Structure formats: structure tokens, C-alpha cells
Coordinates of C-alpha atoms in Angstrom, one line a residue:
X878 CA 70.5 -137.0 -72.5
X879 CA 66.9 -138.3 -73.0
X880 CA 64.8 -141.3 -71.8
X881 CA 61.6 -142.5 -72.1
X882 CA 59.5 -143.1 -68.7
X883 CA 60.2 -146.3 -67.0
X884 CA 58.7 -148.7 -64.8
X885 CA 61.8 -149.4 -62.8
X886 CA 61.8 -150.0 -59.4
X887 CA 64.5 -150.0 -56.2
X888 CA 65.2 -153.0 -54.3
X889 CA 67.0 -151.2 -51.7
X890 CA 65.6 -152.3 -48.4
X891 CA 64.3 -149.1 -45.9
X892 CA 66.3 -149.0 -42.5
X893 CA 64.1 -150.4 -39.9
X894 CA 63.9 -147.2 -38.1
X895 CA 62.3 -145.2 -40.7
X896 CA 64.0 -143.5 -43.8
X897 CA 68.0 -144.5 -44.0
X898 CA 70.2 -141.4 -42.5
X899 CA 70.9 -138.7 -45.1
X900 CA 67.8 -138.6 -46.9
X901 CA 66.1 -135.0 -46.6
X902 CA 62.6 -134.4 -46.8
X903 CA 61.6 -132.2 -49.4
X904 CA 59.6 -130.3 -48.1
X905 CA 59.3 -130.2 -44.7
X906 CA 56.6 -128.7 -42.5
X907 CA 59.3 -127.3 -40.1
X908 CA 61.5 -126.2 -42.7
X909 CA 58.5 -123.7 -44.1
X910 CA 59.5 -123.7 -47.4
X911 CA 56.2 -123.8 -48.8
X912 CA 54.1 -120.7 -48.5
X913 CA 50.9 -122.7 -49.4
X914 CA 51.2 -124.9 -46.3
X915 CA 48.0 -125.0 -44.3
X916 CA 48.8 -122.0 -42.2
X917 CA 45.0 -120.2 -41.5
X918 CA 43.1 -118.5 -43.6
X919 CA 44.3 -115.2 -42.7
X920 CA 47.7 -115.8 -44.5
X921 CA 46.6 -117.5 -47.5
X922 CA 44.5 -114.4 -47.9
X923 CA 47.3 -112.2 -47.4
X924 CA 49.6 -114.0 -50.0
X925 CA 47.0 -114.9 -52.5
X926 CA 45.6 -111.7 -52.3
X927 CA 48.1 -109.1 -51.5
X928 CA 51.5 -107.3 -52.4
X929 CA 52.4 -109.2 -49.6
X930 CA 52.6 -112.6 -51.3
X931 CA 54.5 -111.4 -53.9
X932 CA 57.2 -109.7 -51.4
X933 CA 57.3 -113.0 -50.2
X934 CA 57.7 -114.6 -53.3
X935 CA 60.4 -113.4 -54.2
X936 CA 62.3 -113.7 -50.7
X937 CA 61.9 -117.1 -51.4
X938 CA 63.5 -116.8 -55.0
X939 CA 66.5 -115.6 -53.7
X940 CA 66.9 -118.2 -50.7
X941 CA 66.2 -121.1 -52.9
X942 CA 68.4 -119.6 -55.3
X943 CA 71.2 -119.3 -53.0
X944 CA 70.6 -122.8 -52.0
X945 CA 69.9 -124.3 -54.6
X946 CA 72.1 -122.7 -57.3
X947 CA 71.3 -125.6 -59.8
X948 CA 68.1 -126.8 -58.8
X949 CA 66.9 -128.5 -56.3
X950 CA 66.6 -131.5 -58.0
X951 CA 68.2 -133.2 -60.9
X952 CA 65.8 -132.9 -64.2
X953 CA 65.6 -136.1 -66.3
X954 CA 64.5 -134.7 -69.6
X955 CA 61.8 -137.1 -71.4
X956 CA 61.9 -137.7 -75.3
X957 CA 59.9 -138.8 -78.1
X958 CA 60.2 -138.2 -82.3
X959 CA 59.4 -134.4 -82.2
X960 CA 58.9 -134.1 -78.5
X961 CA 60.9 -132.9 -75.6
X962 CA 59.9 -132.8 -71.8
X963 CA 62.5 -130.7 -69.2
X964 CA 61.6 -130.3 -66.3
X965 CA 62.7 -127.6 -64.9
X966 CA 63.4 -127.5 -60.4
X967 CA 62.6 -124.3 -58.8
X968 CA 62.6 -123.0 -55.4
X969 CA 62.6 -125.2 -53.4
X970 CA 60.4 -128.0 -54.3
X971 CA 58.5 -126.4 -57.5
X972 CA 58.7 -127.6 -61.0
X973 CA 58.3 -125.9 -64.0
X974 CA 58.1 -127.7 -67.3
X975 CA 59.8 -126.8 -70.4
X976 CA 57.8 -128.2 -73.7
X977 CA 59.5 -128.5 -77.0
X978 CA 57.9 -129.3 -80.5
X979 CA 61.6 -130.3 -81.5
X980 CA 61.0 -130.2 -85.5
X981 CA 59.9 -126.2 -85.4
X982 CA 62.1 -125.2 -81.9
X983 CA 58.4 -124.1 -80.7
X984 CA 58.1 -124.2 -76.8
X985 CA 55.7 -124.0 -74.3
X986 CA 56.5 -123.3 -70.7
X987 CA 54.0 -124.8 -67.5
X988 CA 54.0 -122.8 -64.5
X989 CA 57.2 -120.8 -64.8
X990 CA 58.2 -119.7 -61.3
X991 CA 61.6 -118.8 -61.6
X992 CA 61.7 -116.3 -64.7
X993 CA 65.9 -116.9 -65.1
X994 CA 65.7 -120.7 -64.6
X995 CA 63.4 -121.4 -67.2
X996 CA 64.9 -118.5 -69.2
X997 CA 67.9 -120.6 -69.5
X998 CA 66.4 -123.8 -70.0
X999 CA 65.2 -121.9 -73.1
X1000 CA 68.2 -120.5 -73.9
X1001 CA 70.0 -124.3 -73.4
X1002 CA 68.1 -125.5 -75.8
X1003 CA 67.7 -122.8 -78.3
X1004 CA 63.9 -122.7 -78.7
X1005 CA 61.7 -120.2 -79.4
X1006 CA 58.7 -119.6 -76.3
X1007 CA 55.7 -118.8 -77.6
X1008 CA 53.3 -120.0 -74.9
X1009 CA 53.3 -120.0 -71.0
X1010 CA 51.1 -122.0 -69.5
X1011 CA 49.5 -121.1 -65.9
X1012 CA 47.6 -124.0 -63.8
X1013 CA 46.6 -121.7 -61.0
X1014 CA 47.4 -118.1 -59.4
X1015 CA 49.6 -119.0 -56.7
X1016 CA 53.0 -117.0 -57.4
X1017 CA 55.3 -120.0 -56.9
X1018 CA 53.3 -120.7 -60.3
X1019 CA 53.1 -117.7 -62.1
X1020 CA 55.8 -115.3 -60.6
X1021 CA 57.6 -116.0 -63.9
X1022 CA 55.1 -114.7 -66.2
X1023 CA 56.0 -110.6 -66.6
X1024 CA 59.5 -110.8 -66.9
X1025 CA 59.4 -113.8 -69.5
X1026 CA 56.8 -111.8 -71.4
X1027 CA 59.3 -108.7 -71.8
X1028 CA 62.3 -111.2 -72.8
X1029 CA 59.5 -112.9 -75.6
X1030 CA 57.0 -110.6 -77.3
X1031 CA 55.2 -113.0 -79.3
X1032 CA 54.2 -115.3 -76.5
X1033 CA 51.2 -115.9 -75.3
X1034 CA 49.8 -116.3 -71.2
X1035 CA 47.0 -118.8 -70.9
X1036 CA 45.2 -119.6 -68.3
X1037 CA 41.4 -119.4 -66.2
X1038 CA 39.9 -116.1 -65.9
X1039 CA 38.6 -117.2 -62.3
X1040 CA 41.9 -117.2 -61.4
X1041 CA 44.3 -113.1 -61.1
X1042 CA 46.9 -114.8 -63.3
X1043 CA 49.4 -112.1 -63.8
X1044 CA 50.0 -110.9 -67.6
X1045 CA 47.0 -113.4 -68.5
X1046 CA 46.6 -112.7 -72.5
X1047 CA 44.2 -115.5 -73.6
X1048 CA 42.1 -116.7 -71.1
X1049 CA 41.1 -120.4 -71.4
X1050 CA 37.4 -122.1 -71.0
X1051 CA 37.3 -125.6 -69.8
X1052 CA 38.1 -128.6 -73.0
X1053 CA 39.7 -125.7 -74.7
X1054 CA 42.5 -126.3 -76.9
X1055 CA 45.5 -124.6 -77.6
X1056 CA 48.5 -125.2 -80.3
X1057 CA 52.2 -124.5 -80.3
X1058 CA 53.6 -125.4 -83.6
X1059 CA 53.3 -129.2 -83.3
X1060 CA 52.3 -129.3 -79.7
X1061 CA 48.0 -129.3 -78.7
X1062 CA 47.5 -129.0 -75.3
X1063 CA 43.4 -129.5 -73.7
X1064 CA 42.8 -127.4 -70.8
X1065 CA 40.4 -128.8 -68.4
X1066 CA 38.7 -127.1 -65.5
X1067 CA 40.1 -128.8 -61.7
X1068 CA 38.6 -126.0 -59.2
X1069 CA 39.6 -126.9 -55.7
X1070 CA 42.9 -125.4 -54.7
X1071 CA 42.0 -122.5 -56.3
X1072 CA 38.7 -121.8 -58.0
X1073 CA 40.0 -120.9 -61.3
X1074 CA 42.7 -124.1 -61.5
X1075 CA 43.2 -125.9 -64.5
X1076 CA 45.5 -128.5 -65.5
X1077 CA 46.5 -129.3 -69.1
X1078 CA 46.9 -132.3 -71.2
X1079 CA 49.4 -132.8 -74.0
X1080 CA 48.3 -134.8 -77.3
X1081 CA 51.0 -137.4 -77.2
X1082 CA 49.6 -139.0 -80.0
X1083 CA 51.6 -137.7 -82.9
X1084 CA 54.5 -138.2 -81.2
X1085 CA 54.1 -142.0 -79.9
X1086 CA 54.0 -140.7 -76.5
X1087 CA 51.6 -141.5 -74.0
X1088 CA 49.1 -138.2 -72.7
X1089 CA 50.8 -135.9 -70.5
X1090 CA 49.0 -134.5 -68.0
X1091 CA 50.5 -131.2 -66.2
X1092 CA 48.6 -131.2 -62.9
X1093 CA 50.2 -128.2 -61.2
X1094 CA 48.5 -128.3 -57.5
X1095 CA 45.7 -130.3 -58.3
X1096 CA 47.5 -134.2 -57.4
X1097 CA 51.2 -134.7 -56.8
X1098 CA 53.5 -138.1 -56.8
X1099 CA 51.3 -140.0 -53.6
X1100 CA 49.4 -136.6 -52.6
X1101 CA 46.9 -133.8 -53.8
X1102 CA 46.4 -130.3 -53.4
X1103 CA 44.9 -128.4 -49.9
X1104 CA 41.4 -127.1 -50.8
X1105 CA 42.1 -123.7 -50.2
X1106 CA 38.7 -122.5 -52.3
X1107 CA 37.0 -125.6 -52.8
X1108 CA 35.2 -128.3 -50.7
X1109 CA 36.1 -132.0 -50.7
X1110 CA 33.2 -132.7 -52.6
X1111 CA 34.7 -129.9 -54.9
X1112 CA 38.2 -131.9 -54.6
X1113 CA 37.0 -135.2 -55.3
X1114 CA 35.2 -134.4 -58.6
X1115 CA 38.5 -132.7 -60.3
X1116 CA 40.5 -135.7 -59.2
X1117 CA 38.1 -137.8 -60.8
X1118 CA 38.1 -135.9 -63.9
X1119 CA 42.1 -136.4 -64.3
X1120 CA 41.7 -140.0 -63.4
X1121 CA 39.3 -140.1 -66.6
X1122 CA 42.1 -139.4 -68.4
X1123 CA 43.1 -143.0 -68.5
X1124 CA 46.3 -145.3 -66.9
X1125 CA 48.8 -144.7 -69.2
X1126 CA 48.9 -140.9 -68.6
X1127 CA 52.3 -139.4 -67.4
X1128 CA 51.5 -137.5 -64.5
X1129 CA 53.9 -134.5 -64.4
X1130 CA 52.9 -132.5 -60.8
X1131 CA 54.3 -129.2 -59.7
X1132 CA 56.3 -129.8 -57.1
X1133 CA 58.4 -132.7 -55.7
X1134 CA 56.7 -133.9 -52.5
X1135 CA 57.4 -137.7 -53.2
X1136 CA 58.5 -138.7 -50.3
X1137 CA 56.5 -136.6 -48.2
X1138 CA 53.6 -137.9 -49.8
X1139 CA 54.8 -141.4 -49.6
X1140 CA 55.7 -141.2 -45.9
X1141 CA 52.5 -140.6 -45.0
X1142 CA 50.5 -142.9 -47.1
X1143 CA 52.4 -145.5 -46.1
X1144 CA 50.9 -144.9 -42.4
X1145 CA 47.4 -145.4 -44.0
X1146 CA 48.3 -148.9 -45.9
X1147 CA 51.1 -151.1 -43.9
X1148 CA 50.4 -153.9 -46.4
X1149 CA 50.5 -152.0 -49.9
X1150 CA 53.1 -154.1 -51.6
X1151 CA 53.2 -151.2 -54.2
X1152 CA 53.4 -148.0 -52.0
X1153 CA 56.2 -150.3 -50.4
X1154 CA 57.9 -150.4 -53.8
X1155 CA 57.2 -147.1 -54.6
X1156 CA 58.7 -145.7 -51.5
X1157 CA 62.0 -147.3 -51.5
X1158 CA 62.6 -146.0 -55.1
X1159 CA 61.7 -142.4 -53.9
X1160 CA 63.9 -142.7 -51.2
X1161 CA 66.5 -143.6 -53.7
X1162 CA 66.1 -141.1 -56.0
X1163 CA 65.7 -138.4 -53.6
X1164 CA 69.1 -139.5 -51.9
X1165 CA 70.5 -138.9 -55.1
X1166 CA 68.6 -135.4 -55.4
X1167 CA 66.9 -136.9 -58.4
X1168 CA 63.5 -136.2 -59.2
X1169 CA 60.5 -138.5 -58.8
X1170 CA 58.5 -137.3 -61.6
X1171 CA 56.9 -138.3 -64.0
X1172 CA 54.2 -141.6 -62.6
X1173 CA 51.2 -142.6 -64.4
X1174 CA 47.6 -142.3 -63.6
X1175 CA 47.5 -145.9 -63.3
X1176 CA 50.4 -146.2 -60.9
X1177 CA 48.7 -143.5 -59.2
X1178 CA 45.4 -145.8 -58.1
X1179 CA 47.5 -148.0 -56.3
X1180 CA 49.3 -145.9 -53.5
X1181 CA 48.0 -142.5 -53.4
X1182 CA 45.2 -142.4 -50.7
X1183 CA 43.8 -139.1 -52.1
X1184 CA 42.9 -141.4 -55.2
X1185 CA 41.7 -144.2 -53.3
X1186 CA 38.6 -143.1 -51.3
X1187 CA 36.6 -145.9 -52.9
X1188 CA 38.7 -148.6 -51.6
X1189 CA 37.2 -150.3 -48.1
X1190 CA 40.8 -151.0 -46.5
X1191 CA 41.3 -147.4 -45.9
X1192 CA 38.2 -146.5 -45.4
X1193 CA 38.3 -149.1 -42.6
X1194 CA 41.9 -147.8 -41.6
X1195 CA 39.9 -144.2 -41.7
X1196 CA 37.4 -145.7 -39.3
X1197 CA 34.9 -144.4 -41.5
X1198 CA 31.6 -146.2 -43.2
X1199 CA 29.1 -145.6 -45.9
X1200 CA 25.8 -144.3 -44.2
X1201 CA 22.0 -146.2 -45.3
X1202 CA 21.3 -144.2 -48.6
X1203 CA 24.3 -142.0 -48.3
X1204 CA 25.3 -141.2 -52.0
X1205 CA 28.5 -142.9 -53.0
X1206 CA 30.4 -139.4 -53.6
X1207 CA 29.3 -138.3 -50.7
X1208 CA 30.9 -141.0 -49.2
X1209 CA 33.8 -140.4 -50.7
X1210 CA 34.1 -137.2 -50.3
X1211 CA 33.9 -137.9 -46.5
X1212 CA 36.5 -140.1 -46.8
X1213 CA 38.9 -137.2 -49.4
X1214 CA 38.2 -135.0 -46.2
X1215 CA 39.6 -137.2 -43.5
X1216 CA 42.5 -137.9 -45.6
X1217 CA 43.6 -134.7 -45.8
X1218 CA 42.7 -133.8 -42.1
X1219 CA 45.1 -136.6 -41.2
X1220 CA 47.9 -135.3 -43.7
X1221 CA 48.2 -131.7 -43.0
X1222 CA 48.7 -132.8 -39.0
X1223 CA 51.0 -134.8 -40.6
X1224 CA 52.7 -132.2 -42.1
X1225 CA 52.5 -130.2 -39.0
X1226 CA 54.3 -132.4 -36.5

């Protein structure tokens, strides 16, 4: 069954000592089940770079689908007149997305990790792909991409040209635009992670949807992206772009870090009445394996510390202030940095 994104909140109460027993972290620094932790630059070389990342990729394929034999998550799908959303769980914490004009049976897949999983979401639903969809290089992305082009010749890989994307076909330039039968997506440059990452925006206006934006690795529910080939400063201006995007945008992320996220922003802001909120529904859903996504933009501004550099109570928290005629970016930017130094030895302990 369908439903249309909703505002509704928990009112469970957290257990005074932390998250209430049971609930599992997804994903976990000591768990390891994402490659693209902050691990030195000698690895990500070696994965983004190599055989070896591939090899690697697919050993974690097979574990996650030995684990997780239907997904780590429970997908909600999301409809509107002549639109479908599915989101697809894969690996371990990944999501691909599964977009259906529902009047022609035209489909578009985002980031399609695991080739079978999304091979029978399309098969579920009986639509035809005609587009995949790549935010980045990375192959918990793009690992999908050959053996979904050999299942369906007509469709089409999109993507940066900065990026290796394998089977790219038609290479995207930033505020291009690309149609699936009903369906017009805007690709928009958001170098940081990687230097040829792009995110995409679906139209919802025909539809009577709010914009969609598919963010990949660029921001998360609570959390962004590491900078693997980018600079804060680098960082801060793609997030700005998506937040351009306006309040009502459903942010759909690629991968299901809530919690994680949330945890750890919470640390920043004790007196956040909305990351409060935010975090007992996530612990909620997650206890019941369902997914977190999507938010919106606007819900966004109000927890996520990656998205509030501008704000003086975490800057104060940060222990970190403006300089005399030190450019407001800048400033920010020096504030984006300390944030994620703070989360990845999060992450790491």
C-alpha cells in the first residue's frame, strides 16, 4: 500500500540511560559495514580506485544478502496521481529508489546497488526501466548498473563525467534535465564526497507532489556526507545549493543512518525540542526496522548540525567564533569542519 509523507511524530519517551534495549544502530562504526567510513586515505583510494573495491563490493552483497534476505529495512512506498516512490533497502544500510511514471509503466532507478533487489522491485511492479540514475561512483551506488543494463537494453546510465560511473551512457552537465515518460528529473552539480556527485530533483509538479530531491551521499536524515574529494568550503556550498531547493522538498538520502545521525546531533543541541522529537520517532521506527526516510528540507534546518553552521548555539557549543572581517562562509565553513571532525570520532568510538 501507498501513503503520502507525513508529519507524524512519536511520543514514546527515550530510556534515561540512552536508547531503550533492542534498538540496533544502523550502521555502526564497530560493525564496519560501511566501506566509506573514514578509514585513511590509503583505502578509500584502494576502493574507489581499484579492482579491489569492487571485490569488496560484492563480499558485502552477499553478507548483507544473507542477513538481510528482505531488506534491511521495511520500504514505505510514497504515492501521488501518476507517481510512485519505492524505496528500495540494500546492503546493509543503502537505499536505492525505484521511480514510476504509473500512467506509461516508465521507471527510473537512483543508485541501484543491488542489481537483483531492484531487479525485482521492477519485476513487482511490472514497469518498464528505462533510466538508471547514478549520484556518485562509489560501488555501493553504482555496483548495479552492468548487470541491469544487460537485463534492459533500452535504458539509459546518467550521471557526471568527473565521476568513473560504470556503464555511464549519457553523461549529465549541471541543471540538466532528463525525461522518463512523465517523469523530469534536474541534475545539479554537489562536488564534495566525490568530485563528480550530483544529486537529482524530481518535478513533482504535475503530479501534486512536493520536489523530490534524491541526495545520494551528499546529506542524510540528521547527517551529511565525508568530504572524501572536497574541502568544507567545497561541502558547505553543495549543501547550500540543495537547501535552495526550498522547505517542502522530500529529502530522499541513500542510506538509513537516522539514528546514527540523530545520536550524535543530539550531543551538539541538549535543548532542541525538535531533534528531541525527531529522535524518539527514529528510535521507533528503527525498532520496528522501518525506514526513516523521506524528511523535508525544512525539517532538515532544524536538527541537522551539518545544515546549521549559521546558527550561534552550536557554534557556541563548537567553541568556535567569527573572526574581525572573516567572510561569513568562511565562517561557516570552519564551523561544517568541526562538525564533522567531532562526528567521525563519533563514529569511531
Amino acid at each position: 500500500s501507498c501513503h503520502r509523507p507525513a508529519g507524524q511524530r512519536a511520543s514514546q519517551e527515550p530510556g534515561s540511560g540512552g536508547l531503550p534495549e533492542g534498538v540496533e544502530y544502523i550502521p555502526t562504526r564497530k560493525k564496519g559495514k560501511n566501506p566509506m567510513k573514514p578509514v585513511g586515505v590509503a583505502w578509500y583510494s584502494l576502493y574507489a580506485r581499484t579492482r579491489l573495491g569492487y571485490l569488496f563490493y560484492q563480499r558485502q552483497v552477499k553478507k548483507a544478502r544473507e542477513r538481510y534476505p528482505h531488506g534491511h529495512s521495511v520500504p514505505q512506498p510514497y504515492c501521488f496521481p501518476g507517481l510512485k516512490i519505492l524505496p528500495i533497502p540494500v546492503l546493509s544500510n543503502n537505499y536505492s529508489y525505484l521511480v514510476i511514471d504509473t500512467g506509461s509503466g516508465q521507471a527510473a532507478v537512483i543508485d541501484p546497488s543491488d542489481p537483483l533487489a531492484v531487479q525485482a522491485a521492477i519485476e513487482d511492479e511490472g514497469v518498464m526501466l528505462e533510466a538508471i540514475f547514478c549520484t556518485h561512483k562509489h560501488w555501493d551506488h553504482s555496483g548495479g548498473n552492468e548487470a541491469l543494463c544487460q537485463k534492459h537494453s533500452s535504458c539509459r546510465v546518467y550521471g557526471s563525467t568527473l565521476d568513473a560511473i560504470p556503464q555511464l551512457t549519457n553523461p549529465l552537465t549541471d541543471r540538466e534535465k532528463v525525461s522518463v515518460g512523465s517523469l523530469t528529473f534536474e541534475a545539479l552539480a554537489t562536488p564534495g564526497h566525490t568530485v563528480g556527485h550530483m544529486v537529482y530533483v524530481l518535478d513533482g509538479g504535475p503530479f501534486g507532489s512536493p520536489p523530490c530531491l534524491f541526495s545520494g551521499d551528499l546529506l542524510f536524515l540528521a547527517g551529511c556526507g565525508e568530504p572524501f574529494e572536497g574541502s568544507p568550503e567545497t561541502m558547505l556550498a553543495s549543501l547550500d545549493l540543495a537547501m535552495g531547493l526550498g522547505e517542502d522538498t522530500l529529502l530522499w538520502p541513500g542510506h538509513e543512518y537516522a539514528l546514527e545521525c540523530l545520536t550524535f546531533a543530539s550531543l551538539l543541541e541538549l535543548d532542541n525540542s525538535a531533534l528531541e522529537q525527531k529522535l524518539q520517532w527514529a528510535v521507533q521506527q528503527r525498532q520496528e526496522k522501518r525506514s526513516t526516510c523521506p524528511s523535508t528540507l525544512g525539517e532538515e534546518q532544524t536538527y541537522n548540525p551539518f545544515l546549521r553552521t549559521h546558527r550561534p548555539e552550536l557554534q557556541e557549543t563548537l567553541g568556535l567564533w567569527q573572526g574581525v572581517g572573516e567572510d561569513p562562509d568562511a565562517f561557516r565553513a570552519r564551523v561544517l569542519k568541526e562538525v564533522r571532525r567531532r562526528k567521525d570520532l563519533y563514529q569511531a568510538t
